[in-house]
XYZ file of C-alpha atoms in Angstrom:
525
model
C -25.255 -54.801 -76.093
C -24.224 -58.836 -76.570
C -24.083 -58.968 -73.012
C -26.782 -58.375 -70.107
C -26.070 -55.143 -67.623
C -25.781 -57.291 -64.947
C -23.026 -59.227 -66.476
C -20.899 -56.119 -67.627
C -21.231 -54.439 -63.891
C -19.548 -58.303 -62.906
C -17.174 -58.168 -65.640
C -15.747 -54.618 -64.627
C -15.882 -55.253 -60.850
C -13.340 -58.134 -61.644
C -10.711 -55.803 -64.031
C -7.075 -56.322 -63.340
C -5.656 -53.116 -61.365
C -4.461 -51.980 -64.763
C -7.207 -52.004 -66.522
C -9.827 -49.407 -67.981
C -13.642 -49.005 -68.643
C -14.553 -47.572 -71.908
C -18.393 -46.795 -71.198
C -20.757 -47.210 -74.225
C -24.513 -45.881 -74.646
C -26.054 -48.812 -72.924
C -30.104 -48.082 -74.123
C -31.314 -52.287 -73.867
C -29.123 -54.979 -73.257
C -28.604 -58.985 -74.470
C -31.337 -59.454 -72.418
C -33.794 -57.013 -73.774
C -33.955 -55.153 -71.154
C -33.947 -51.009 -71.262
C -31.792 -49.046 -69.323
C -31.457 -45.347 -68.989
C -27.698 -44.490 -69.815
C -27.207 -42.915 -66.697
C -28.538 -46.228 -64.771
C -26.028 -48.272 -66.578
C -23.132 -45.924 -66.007
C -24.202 -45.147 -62.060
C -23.650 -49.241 -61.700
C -20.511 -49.236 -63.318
C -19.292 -46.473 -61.710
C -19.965 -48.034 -58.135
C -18.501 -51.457 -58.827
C -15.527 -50.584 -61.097
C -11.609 -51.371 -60.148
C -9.782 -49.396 -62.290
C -11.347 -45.823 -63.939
C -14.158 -45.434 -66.070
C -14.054 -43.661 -69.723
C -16.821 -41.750 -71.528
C -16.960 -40.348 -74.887
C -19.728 -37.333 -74.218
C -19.170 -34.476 -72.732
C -22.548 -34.813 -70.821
C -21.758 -37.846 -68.753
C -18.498 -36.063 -67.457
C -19.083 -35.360 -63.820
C -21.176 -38.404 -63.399
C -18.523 -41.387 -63.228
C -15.638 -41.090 -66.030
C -12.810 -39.983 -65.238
C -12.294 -37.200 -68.057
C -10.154 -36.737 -71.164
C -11.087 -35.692 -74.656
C -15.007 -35.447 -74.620
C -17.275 -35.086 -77.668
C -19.357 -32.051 -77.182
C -22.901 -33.533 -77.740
C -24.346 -30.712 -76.214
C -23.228 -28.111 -78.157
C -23.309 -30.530 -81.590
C -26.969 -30.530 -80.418
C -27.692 -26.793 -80.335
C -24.945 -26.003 -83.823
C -27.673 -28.905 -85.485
C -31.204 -26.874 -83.548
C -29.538 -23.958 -85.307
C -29.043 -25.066 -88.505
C -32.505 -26.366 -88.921
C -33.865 -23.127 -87.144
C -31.977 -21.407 -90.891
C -33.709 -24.593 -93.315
C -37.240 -23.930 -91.598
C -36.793 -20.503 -92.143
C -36.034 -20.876 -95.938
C -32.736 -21.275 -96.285
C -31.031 -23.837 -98.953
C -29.196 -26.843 -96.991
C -26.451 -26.523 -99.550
C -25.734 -23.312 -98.758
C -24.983 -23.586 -95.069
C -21.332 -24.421 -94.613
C -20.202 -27.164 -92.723
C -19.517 -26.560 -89.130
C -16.505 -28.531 -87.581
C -15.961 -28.251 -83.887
C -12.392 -27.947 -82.506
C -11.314 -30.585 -80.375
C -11.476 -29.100 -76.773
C -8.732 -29.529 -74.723
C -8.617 -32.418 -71.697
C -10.514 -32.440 -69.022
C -10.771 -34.490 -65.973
C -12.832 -35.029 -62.889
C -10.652 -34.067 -59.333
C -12.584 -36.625 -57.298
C -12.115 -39.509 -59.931
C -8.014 -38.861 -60.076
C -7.905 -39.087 -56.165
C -10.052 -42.009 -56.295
C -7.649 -44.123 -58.452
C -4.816 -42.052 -57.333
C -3.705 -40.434 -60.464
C -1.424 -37.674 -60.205
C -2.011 -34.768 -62.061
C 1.284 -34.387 -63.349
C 0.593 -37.488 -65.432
C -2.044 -35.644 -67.183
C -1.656 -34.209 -70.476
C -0.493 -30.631 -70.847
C -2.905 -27.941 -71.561
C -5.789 -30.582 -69.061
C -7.983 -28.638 -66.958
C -9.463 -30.247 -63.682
C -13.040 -30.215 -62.324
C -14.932 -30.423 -59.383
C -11.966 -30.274 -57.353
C -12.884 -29.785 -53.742
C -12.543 -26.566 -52.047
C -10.019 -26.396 -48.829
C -11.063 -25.372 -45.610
C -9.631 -21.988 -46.445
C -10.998 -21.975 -49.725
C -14.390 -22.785 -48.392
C -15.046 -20.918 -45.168
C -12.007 -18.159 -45.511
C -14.621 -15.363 -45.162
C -15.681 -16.819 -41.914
C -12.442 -17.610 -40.853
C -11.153 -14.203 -41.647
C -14.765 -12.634 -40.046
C -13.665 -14.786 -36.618
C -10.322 -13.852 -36.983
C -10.822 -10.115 -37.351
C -14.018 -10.234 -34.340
C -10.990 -12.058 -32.190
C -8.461 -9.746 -32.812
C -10.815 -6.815 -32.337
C -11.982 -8.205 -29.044
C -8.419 -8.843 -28.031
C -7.951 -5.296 -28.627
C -10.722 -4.155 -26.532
C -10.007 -6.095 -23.487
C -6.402 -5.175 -23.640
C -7.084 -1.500 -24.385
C -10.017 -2.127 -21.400
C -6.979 -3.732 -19.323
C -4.596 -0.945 -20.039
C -7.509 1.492 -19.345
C -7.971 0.015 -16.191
C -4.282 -0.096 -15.734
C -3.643 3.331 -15.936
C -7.303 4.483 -14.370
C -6.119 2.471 -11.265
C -2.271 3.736 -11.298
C -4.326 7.069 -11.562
C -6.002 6.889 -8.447
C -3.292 5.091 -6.384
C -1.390 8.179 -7.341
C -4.585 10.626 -6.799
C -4.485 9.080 -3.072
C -0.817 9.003 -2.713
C -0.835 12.761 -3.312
C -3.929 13.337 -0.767
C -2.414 11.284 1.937
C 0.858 12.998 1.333
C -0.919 16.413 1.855
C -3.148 14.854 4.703
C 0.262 13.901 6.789
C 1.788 17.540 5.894
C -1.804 19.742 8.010
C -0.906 20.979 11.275
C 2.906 18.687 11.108
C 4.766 19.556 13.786
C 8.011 21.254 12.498
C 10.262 18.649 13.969
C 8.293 16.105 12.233
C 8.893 17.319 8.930
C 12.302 16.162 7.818
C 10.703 12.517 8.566
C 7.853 12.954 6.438
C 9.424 13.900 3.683
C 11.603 11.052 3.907
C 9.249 8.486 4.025
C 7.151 10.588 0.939
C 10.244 10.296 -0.992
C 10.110 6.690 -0.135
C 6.447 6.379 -1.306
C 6.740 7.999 -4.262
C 9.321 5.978 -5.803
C 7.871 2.774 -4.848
C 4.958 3.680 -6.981
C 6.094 5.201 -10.489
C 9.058 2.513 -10.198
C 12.022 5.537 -9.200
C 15.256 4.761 -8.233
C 15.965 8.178 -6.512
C 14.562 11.253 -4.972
C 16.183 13.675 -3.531
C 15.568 16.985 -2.404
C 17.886 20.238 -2.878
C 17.312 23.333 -0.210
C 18.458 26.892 -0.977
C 21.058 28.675 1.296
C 20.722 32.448 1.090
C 23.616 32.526 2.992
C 26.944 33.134 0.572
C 27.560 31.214 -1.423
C 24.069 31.312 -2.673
C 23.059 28.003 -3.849
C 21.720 24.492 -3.336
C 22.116 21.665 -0.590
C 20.910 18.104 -0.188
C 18.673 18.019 3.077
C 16.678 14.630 2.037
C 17.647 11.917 -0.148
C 16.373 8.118 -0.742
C 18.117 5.581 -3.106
C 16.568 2.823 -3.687
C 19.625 0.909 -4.816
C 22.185 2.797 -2.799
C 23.462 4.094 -5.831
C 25.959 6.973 -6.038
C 25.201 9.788 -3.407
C 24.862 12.997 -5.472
C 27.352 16.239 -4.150
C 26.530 18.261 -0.717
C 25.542 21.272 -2.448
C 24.787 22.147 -6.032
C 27.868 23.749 -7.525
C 27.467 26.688 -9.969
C 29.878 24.789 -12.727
C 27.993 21.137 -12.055
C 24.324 21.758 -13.437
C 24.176 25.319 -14.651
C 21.958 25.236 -17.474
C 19.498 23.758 -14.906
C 20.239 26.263 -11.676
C 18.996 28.937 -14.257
C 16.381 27.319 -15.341
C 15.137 26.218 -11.613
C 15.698 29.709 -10.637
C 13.215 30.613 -12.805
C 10.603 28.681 -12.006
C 10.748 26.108 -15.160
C 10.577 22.197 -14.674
C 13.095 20.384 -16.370
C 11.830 17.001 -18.192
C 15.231 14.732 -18.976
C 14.068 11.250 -20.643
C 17.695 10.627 -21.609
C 21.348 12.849 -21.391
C 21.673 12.942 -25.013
C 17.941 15.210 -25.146
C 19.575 18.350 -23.043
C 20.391 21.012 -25.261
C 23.719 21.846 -26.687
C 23.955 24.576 -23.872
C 23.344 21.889 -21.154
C 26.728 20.091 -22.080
C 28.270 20.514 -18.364
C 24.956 19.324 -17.036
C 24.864 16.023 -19.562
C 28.431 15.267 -18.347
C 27.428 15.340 -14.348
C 24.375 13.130 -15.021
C 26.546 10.805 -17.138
C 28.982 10.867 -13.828
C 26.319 10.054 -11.360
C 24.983 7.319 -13.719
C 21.654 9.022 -14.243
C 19.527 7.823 -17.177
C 16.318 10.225 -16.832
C 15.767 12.966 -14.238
C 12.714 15.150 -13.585
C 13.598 18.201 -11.493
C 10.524 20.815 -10.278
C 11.389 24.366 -8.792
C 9.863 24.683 -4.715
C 9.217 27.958 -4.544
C 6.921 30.282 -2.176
C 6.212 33.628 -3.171
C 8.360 33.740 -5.981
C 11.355 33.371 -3.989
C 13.547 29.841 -4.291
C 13.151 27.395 -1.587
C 14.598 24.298 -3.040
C 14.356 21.624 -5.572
C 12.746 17.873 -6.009
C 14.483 16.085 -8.484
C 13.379 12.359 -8.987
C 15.512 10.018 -11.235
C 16.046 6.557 -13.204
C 19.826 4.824 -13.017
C 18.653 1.420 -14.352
C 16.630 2.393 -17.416
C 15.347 5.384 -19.506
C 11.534 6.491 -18.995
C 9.639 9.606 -19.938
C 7.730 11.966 -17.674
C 4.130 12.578 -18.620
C 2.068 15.345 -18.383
C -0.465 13.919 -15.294
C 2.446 12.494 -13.331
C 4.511 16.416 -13.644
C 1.303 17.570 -12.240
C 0.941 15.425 -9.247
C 4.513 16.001 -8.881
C 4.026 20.096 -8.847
C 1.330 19.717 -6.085
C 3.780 17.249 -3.527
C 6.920 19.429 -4.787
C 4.284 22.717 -3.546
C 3.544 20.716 -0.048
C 7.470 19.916 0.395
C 7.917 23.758 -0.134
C 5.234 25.017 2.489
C 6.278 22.561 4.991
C 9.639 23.613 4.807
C 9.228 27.411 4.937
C 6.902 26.634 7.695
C 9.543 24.888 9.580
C 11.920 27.374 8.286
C 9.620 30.238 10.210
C 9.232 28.070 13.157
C 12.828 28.040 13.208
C 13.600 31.679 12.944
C 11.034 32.154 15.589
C 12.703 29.822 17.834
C 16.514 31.978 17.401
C 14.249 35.225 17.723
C 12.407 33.835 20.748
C 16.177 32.306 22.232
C 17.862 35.601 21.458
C 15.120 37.405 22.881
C 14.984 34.942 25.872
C 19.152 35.777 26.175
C 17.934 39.522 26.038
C 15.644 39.599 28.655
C 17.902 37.327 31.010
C 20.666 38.701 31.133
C 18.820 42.391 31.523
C 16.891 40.312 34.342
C 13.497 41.646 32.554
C 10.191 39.502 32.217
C 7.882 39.121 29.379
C 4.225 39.269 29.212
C 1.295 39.415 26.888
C -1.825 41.075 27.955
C -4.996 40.059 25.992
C -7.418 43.046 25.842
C -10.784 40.692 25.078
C -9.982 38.619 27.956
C -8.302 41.040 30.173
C -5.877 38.071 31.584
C -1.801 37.706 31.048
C 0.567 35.578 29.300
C 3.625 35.953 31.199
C 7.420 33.994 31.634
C 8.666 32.126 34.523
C 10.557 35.729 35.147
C 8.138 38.056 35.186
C 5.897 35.931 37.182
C 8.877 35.588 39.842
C 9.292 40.040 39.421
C 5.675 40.334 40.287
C 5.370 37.333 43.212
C 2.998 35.153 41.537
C 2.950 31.445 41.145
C 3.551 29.409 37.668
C 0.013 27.747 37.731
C -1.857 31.306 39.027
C -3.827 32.829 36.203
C -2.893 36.675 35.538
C -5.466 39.033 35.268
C -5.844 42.929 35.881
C -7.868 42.154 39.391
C -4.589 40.464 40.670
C -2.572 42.856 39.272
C -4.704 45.697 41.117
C -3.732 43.578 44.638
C -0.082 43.014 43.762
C 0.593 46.941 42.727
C 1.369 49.604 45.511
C -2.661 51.550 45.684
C -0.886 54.802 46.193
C 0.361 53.630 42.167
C -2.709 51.963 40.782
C -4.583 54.636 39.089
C -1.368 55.861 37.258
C -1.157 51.935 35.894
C -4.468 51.499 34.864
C -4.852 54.876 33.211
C -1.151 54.102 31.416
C -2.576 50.352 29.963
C -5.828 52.062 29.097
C -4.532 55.178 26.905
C -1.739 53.073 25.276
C -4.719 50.989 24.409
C -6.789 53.670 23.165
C -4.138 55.836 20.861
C -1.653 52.850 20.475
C 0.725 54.624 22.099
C 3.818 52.492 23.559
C 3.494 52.224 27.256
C 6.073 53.338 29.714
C 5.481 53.370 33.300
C 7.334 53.134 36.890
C 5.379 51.947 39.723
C 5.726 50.080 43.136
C 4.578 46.743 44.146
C 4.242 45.042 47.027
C 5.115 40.979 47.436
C 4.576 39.216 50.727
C 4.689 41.406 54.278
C 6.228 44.340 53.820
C 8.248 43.678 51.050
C 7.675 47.060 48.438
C 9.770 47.092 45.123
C 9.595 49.193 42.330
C 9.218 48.142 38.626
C 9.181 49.746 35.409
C 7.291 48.317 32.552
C 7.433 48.868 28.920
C 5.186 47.403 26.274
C 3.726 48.217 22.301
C 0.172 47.500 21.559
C -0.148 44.577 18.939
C -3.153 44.387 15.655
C -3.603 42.028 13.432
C -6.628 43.308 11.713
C -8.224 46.899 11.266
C -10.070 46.744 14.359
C -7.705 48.020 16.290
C -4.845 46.823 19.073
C -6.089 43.440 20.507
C -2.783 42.767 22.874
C -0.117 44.792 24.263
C 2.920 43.162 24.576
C 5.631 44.564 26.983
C 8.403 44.007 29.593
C 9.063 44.548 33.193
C 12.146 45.101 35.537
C 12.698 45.379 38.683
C 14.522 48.857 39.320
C 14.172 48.867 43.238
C 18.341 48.927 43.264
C 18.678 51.688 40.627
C 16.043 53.391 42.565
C 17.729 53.009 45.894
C 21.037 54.057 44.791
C 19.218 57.381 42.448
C 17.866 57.917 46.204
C 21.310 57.686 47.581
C 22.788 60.063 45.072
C 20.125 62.588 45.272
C 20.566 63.154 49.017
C 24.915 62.764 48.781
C 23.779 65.188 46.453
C 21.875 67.077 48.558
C 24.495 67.133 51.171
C 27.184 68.249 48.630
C 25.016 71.242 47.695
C 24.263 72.537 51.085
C 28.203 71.620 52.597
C 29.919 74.553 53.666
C 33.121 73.118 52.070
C 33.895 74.425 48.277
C 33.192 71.346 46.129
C 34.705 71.275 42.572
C 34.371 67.729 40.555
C 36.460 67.123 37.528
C 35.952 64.404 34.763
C 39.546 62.414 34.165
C 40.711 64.659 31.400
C 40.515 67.193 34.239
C 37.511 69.462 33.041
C 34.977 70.520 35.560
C 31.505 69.341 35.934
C 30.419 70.214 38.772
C 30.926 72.980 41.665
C 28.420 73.272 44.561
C 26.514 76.496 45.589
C 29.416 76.865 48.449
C 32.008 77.351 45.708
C 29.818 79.758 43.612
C 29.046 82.136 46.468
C 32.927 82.396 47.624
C 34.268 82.454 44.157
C 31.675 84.414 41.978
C 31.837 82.270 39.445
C 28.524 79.879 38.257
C 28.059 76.459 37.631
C 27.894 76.909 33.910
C 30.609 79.368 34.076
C 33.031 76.761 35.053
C 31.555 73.583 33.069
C 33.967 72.447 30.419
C 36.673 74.699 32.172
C 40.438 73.692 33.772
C 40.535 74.577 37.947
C 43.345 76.137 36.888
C 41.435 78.987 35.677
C 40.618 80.275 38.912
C 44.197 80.751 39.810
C 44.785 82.916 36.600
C 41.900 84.973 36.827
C 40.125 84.050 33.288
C 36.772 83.611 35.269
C 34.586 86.785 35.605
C 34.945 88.161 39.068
């Protein structure tokens, strides 16, 4: 206290760099003037060079730097204590002494960083205070809070992406399927092959494919299957003509019988499938998906689609859509497989009827008119662009012959009894020809027959030439001459009246019989 505040803050602004402050109790100074020992040590503290040293334990945290600090505090509530025990009665010569254990170093963080003291200097056993929290330290629960509402809402939009994702790869393959089916109403048979070529095409463009390809089953020996429609999209290896029974026979079986066969990789086929894991391995397939086209239980071919770059699985919604364009595939082709058979029935029928020289016709009972071919039309005299109908039929048949065709058409329609008549027409001037015409009536429902169906020839030649033989046969039976006909083995068939009034013998004595007979004398007389 020699010297006046003022002064000392001058004094210790002015330190060398190595220097230290030891901080006294500074109550009034030289100059009489008080000052509140935290004053005096606030000064100090702002103006010092070099670090600032207390003794009490109460003015740590307020400028000094730290060390070994008396405990005034505590030496003020042991003494409170102790004269708590006195007031109370107690003898002061009986309380025992109470000596307080040095406590072990302590400094202040922001005073070492000030003068740039490391704490490795500091004694062993020091403990450090007021050390700033980090950024971490201070505001980790709000960084972690951020952090975990980020990665939560990084997760939502991406599972909201990937929702969207699929929910869009959905319907492009919802639509694919309906415009597939769309194309495949009322297709023309010929059309067919094409659209399922350019399906194919579609469908590995979307679900990234490399190939489809599409197996048909023969019935013909040997039964099995054939590749009718195939699209790489690399122009990889071209799989076999036909499915051979020792190439994928764990599969034929199970494709006969209706399974679908899911193959993400080779090495997942079954210890049975080992011929089938070797073929893939040879065409350089990775993962195949094969469905069964069937139509009433019986085999009609096979869709197989296929991966050679990479390995992918087959989920359960894309099987599905794959069932219902593998079920449109399989009606389209029996479809064209009926048309087809229709076709060979209608050309072999077509052969049939030309070279018998007949003509076909359809008549319609609702409408009472004819369907008929360029032949019968030509038989009966009509045009190709006249419409057929039982009023010109009445003018084109002979009216001696009408009533026997119109009650013939009626009664087959009636009973459903085939119809089989002969009658005469007549075409142009004068020109008469007889035809015979066969038909069966035709039902589709329980109603009864709604078209007869049926042929017609013309038979004016065989009728001519049964005229010409019935009166040569005439004139053979009423000849005076004995007539006796043989076959070539020499067996008669036929003697005249003539021959049985001179010999005795009848007509169905002599059938079967050798002219030589007559000479021996086997006949009756």
């Amino acid at each position: 206290n020699d010297l006046p505040l003022n002064e000392v803050v001058e004094r210790c602004a002015n330190l060398p760099p190595d220097s230290f402050i030891l901080h006294g109790l500074f109550v009034v100074d030289a100059a009489g003037i008080p000052s509140e020992k935290n004053e005096a040590l606030r000064r100090l503290h702002q103006s010092a060079n070099a670090p600032l040293f207390g003794y009490f334990e109460s003015e740590f945290g307020l400028g000094p730097i730290g060390g070994h600090l008396f405990q005034n505090s505590r030496v003020g509530a042991e003494g409170a204590r102790t004269a708590l025990r006195i007031l109370r009665g107690e003898r002061a010569g009986s309380i025992p002494f109470l000596v307080l254990e040095p406590t072990a170093p302590v400094y202040d963080w922001r005073e070492l960083r000030r003068w740039g003291i490391r704490e490795a200097g500091l004694p062993a056993g020091s403990s450090i205070e007021f050390r700033e929290p980090t950024f971490w330290e201070r505001y980790r629960w709000q960084v972690v809070g951020a952090a975990l509402f980020g990665v939560l809402q990084a997760a939502l939009i991406i599972a909201l992406l990937v929702n969207r994702a699929r929910r869009r790869q959905g319907e492009e393959e919802a639509s694919l399927v309906a415009d597939i089916s769309s194309k495949f109403v009322g297709l023309p048979p010929e059309d067919v092959d094409d659209e399922i070529m350019d399906a194919e095409r579609r469908i590995c463009e979307l679900f990234g494919l490399d190939f489809s390809v599409l197996w048909q089953w023969v019935d013909a020996p040997p039964d099995t299957f054939k590749v009718t429609h195939f699209y790489d999209a690399r122009k990889g290896p071209q799989p076999p003509g036909q499915m051979q029974d020792d190439m994928y026979p764990w599969a034929r079986e199970q494709l006969l019988a209706g399974d679908v066969i899911r193959v993400s990789s080779p090495e997942d086929l079954p210890a049975e499938a080992a011929r089938d894991r070797e073929s893939l391995q040879q065409f350089g397939i990775k993962s195949n998906l094969a469905l069964p086209l069937s139509l009433g239980g019986e085999p009609v071919g096979v869709l197989g689609l296929g991966t050679n770059r990479s390995r992918r699985s087959w989920p359960d919604a894309m099987v599905d859509r794959m069932k219902l364009i593998a079920q449109i595939f399989a009606n389209a082709l029996a479809r064209k497989r009926a048309d087809q058979a229709l076709r060979e029935s209608e050309l072999r029928l077509s052969l049939a009827t030309d070279s018998a020289e007949a003509g076909l016709w359809i008549l319609d009972w609702a409408t009472g008119t004819f369907w008929a071919t360029d032949k019968a039309r030509a038989i009966f005299g009509l045009s190709s662009g006249e419409e057929i109908t039982m009023t010109v039929i009445k003018t084109v048949v002979h009216p001696d012959d009408w009533n026997l065709v119109r009650d013939r058409i009626n009664e087959s329609r009636e009973t459903g009894c085939p119809l089989d008549v002969e009658y005469r027409i007549r075409r142009g001037e004068g020109d008469e020809r007889w035809i015979v015409s066969r038909g069966r009536p035709f039902s589709n429902s329980a109603a009864g027959s709604e078209r007869l169906f049926g042929l017609s020839m013309d038979i004016t030649e065989r009728k001519a030439a049964e005229n010409r033989l019935h009166q040569l046969s005439l004139v053979v039976e009423q000849s005076p001459v004995l007539v006796i006909i043989t076959d070539l083995k020499g067996k008669i068939i036929y003697v005249n009246r003539k021959f049985s009034e001179v010999s005795g013998y009848s007509l169905e004595e002599c059938l079967g019989r050798n002219p030589r007979i007559l000479k021996s004398g086997e006949c009756p007389p």
